[in-house]
Tab-separated table of N, CA and C in Angstrom:
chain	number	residue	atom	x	y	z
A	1354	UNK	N	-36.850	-46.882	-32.851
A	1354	UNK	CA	-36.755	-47.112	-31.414
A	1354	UNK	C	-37.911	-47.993	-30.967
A	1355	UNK	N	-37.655	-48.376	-30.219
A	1355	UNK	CA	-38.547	-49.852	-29.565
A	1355	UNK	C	-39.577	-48.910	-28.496
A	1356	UNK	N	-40.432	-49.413	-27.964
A	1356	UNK	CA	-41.548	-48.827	-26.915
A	1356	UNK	C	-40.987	-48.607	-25.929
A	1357	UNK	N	-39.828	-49.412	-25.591
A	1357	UNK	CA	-39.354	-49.944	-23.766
A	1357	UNK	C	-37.983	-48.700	-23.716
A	1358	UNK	N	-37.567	-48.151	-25.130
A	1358	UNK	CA	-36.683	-46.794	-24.692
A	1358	UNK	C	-37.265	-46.046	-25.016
A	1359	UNK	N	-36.655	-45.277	-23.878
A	1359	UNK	CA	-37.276	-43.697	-22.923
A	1359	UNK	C	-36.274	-42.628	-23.218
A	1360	UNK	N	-36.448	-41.424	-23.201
A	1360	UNK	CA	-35.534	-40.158	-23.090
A	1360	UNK	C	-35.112	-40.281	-21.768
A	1361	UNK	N	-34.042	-39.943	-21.538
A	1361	UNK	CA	-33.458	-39.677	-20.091
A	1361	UNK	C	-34.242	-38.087	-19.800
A	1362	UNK	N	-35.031	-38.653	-18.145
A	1362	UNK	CA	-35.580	-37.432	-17.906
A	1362	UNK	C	-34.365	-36.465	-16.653
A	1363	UNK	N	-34.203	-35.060	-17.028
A	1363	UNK	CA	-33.488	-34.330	-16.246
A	1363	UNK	C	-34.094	-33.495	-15.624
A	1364	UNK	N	-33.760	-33.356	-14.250
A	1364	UNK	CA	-34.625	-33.047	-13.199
A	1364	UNK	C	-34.531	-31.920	-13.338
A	1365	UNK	N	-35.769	-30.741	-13.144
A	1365	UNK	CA	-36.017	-29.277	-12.996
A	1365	UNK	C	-36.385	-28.492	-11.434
A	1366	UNK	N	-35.844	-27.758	-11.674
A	1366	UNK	CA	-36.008	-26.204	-10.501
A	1366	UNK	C	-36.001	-25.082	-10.929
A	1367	UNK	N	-36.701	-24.873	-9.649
A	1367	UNK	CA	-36.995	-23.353	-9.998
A	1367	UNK	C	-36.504	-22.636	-9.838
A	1368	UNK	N	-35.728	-21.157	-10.267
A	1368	UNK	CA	-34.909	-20.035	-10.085
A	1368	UNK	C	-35.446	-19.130	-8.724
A	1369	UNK	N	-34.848	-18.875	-7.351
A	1369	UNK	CA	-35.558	-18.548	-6.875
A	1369	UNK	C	-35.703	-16.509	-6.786
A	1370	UNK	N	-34.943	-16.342	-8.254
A	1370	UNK	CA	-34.668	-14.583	-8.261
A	1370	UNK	C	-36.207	-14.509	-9.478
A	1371	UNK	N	-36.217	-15.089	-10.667
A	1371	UNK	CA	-37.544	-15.342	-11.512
A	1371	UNK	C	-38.159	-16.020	-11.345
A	1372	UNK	N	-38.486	-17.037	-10.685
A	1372	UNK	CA	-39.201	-18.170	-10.394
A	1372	UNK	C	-39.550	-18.680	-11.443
A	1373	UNK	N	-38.346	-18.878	-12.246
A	1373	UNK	CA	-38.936	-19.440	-14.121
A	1373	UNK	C	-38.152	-21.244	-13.694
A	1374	UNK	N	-38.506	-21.874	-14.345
A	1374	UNK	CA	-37.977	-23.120	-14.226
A	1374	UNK	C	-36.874	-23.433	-15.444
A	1375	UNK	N	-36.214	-24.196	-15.150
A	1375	UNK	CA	-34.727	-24.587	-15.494
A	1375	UNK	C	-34.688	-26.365	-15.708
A	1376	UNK	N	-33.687	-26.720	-16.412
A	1376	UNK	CA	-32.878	-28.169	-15.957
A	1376	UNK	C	-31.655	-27.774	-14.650
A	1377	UNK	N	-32.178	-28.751	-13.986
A	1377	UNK	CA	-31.028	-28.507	-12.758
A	1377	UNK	C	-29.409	-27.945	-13.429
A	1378	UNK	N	-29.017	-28.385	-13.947
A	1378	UNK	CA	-27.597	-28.333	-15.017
A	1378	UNK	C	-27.785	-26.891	-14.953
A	1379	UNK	N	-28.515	-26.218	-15.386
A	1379	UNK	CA	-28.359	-24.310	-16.102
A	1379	UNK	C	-28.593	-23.934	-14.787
A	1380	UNK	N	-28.491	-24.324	-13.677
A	1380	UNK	CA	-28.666	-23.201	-12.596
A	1380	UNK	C	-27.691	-23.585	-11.675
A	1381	UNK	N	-27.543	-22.572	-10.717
A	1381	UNK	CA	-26.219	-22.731	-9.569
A	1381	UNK	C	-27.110	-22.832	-8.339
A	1382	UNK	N	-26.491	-23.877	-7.610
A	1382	UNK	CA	-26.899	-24.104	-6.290
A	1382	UNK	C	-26.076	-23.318	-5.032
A	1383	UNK	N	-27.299	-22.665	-4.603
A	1383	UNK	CA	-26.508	-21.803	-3.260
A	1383	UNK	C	-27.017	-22.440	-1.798
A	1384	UNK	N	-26.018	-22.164	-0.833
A	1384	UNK	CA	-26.114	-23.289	0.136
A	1384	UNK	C	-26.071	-22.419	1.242
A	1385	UNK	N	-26.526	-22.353	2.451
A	1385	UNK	CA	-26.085	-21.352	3.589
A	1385	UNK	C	-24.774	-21.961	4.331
A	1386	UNK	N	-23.885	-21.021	5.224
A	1386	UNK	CA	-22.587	-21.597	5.631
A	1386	UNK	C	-22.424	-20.701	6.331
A	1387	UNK	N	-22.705	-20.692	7.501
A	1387	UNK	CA	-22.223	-19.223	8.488
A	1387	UNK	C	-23.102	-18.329	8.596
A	1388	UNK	N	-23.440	-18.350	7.976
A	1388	UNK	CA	-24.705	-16.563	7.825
A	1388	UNK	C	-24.117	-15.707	6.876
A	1389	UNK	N	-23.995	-16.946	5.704
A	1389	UNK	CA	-23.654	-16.153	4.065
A	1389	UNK	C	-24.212	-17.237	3.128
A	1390	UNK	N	-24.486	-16.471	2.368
A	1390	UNK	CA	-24.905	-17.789	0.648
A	1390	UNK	C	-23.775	-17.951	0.046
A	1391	UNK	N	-23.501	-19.503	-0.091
A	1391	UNK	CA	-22.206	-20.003	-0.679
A	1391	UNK	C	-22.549	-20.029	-1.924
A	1392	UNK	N	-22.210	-20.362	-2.563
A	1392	UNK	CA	-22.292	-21.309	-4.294
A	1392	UNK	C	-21.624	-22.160	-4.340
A	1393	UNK	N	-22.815	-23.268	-4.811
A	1393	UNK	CA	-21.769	-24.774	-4.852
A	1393	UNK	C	-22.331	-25.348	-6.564
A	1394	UNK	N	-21.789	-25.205	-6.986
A	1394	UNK	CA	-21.489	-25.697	-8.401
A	1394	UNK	C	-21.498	-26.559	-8.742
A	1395	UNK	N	-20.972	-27.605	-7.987
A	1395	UNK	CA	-20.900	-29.276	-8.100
A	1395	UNK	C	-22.061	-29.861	-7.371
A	1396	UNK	N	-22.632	-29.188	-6.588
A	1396	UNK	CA	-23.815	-29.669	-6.162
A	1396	UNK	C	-23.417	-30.041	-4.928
A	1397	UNK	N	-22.370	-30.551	-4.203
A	1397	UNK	CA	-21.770	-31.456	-3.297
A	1397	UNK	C	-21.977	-31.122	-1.525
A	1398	UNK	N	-22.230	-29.344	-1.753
A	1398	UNK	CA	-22.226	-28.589	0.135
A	1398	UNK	C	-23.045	-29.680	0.566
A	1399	UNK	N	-23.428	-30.011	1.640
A	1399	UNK	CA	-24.448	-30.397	2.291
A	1399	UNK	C	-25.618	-29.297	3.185
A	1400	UNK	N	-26.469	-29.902	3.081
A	1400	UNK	CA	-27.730	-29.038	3.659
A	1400	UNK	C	-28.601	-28.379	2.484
A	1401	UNK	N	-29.506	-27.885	3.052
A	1401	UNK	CA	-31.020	-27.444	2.081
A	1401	UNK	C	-30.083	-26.477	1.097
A	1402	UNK	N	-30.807	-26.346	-0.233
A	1402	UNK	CA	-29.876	-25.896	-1.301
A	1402	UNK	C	-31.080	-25.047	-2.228
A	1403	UNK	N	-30.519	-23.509	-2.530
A	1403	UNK	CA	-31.817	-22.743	-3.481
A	1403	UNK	C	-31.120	-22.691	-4.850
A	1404	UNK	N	-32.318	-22.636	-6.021
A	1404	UNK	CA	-31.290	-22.446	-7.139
A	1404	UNK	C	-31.529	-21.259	-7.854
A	1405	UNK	N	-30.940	-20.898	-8.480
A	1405	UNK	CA	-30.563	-19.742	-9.129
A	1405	UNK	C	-29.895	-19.499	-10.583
A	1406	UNK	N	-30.513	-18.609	-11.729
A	1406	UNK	CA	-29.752	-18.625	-12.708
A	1406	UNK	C	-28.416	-17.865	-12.166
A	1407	UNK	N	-27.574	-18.549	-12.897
A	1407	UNK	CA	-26.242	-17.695	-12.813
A	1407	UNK	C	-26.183	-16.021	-13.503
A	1408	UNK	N	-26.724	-15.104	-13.219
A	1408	UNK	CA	-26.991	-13.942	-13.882
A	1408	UNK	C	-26.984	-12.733	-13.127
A	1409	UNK	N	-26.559	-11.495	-13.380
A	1409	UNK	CA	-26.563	-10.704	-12.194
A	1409	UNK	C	-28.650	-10.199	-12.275
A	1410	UNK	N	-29.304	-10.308	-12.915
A	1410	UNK	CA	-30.827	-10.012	-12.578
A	1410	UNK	C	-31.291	-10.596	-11.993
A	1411	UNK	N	-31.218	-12.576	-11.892
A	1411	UNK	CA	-31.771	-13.006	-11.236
A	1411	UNK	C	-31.166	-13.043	-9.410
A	1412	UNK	N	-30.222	-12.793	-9.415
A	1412	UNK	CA	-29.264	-12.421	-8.543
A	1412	UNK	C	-29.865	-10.979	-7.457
A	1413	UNK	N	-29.936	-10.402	-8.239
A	1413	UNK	CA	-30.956	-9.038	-7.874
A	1413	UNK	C	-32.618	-9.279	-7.219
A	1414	UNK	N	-32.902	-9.883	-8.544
A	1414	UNK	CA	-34.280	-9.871	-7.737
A	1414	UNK	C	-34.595	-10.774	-6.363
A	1415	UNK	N	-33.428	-11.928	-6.366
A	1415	UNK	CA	-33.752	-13.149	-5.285
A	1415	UNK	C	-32.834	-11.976	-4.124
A	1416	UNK	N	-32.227	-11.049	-3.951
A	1416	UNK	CA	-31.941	-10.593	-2.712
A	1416	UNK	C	-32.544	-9.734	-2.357
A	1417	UNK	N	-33.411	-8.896	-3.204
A	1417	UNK	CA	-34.728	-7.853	-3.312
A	1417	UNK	C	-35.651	-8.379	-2.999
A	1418	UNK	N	-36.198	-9.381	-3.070
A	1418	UNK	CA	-37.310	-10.272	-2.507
A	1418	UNK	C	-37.315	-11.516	-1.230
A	1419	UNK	N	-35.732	-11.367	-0.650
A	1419	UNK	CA	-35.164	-12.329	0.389
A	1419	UNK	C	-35.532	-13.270	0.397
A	1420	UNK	N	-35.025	-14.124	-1.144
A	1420	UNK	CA	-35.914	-15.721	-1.758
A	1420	UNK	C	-34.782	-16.181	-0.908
A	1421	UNK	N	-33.444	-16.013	-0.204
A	1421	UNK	CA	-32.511	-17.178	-0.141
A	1421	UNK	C	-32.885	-17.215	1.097
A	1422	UNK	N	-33.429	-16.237	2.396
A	1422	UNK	CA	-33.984	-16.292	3.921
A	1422	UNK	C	-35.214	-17.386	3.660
A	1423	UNK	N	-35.903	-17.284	2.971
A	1423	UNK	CA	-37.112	-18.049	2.476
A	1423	UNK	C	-36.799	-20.012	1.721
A	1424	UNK	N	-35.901	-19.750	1.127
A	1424	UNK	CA	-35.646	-20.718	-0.019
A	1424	UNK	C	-34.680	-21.745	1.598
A	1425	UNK	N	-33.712	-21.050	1.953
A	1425	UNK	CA	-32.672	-22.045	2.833
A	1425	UNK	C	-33.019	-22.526	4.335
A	1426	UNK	N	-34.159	-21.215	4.576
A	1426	UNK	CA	-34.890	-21.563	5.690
A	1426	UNK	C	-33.981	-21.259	6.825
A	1427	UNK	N	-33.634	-19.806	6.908
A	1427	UNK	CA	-32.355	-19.556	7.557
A	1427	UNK	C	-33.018	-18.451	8.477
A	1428	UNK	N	-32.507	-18.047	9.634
A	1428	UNK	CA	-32.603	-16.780	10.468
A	1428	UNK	C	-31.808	-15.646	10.248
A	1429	UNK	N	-32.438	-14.571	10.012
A	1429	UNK	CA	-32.086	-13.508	9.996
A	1429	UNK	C	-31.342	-13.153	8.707
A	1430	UNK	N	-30.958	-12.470	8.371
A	1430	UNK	CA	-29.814	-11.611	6.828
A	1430	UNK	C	-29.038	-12.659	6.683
A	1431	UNK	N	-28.819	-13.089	5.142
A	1431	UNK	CA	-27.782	-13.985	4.874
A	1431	UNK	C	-26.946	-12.723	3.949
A	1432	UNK	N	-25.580	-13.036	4.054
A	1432	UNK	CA	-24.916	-12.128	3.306
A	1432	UNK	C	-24.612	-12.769	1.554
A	1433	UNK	N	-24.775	-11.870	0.513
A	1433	UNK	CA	-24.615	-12.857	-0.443
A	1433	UNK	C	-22.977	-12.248	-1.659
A	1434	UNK	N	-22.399	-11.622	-0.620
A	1434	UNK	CA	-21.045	-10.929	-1.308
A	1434	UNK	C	-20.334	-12.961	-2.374
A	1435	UNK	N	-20.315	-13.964	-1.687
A	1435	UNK	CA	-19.868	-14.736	-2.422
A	1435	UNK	C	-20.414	-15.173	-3.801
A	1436	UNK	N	-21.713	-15.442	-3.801
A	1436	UNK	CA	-22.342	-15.445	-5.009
A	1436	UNK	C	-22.506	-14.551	-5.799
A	1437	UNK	N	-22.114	-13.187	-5.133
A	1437	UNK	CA	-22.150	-12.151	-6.157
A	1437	UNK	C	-20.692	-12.118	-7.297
A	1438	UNK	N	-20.132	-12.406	-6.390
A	1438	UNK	CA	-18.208	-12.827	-7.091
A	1438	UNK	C	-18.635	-13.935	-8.003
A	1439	UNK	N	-19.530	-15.132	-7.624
A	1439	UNK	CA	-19.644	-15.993	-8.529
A	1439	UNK	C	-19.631	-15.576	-9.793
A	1440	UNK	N	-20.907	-14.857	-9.787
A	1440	UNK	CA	-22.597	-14.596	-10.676
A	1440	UNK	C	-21.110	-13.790	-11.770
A	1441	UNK	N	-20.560	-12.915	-11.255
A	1441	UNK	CA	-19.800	-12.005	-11.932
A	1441	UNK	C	-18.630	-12.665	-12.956
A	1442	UNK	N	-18.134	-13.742	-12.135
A	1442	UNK	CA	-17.153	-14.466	-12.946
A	1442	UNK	C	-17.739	-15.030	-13.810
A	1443	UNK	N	-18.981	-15.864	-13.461
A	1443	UNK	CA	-19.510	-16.660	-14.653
A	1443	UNK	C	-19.925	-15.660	-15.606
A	1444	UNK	N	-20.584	-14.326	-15.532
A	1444	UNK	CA	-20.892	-13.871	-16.715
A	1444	UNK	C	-19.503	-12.956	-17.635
A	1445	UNK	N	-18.655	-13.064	-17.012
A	1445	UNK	CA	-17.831	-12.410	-17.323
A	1445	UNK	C	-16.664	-13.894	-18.575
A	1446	UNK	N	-16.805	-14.778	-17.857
A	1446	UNK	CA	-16.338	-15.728	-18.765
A	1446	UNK	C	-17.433	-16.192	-19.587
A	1447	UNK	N	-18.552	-15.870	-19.583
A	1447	UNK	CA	-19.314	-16.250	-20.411
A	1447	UNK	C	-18.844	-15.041	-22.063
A	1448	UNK	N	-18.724	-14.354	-21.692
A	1448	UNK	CA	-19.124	-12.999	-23.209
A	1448	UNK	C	-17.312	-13.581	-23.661
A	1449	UNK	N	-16.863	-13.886	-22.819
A	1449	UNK	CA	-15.227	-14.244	-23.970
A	1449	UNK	C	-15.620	-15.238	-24.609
């Protein structure tokens, strides 16, 4: 390889249930929408966006520690029943 090629660099975040860092790719982006946490997968919702491993622990600790009131910059209780359906499907298609 020549000097002038580079690795493609992929952008990182932080989980906001472990606060461990990630490649954007391994984590799910949750978005506020009403006065609930969405999950947007494709990246595409618009507005401020927290990330999150897809996992039911990190899932736990970011609503035990109210990282998504903090992370989305939102007023008052966000409800997170949708991402919990996420978190569940993805790990549930994950073990097949």
């Amino acid at each position: 390889m020549s000097g002038r090629t580079r690795a493609r660099a992929c952008p990182e975040r932080t989980c906001v249930g472990c606060r461990a860092r990630a490649t954007k790719g391994d984590l799910l982006r949750v978005v506020e929408a009403g006065g609930a946490c969405v999950p947007d997968p494709r990246g595409t919702l618009p507005g401020r966006g927290a990330y999150l491993h897809p996992v039911k622990a990190c899932l736990d600790l970011a609503v035990r520690r109210r990282a998504f009131v903090r992370a989305l910059r939102a007023r008052g209780p966000l409800g997170t029943a949708d991402v919990d359906r996420f978190v569940a499907q993805a790990v549930e298609a994950e073990q097949t």
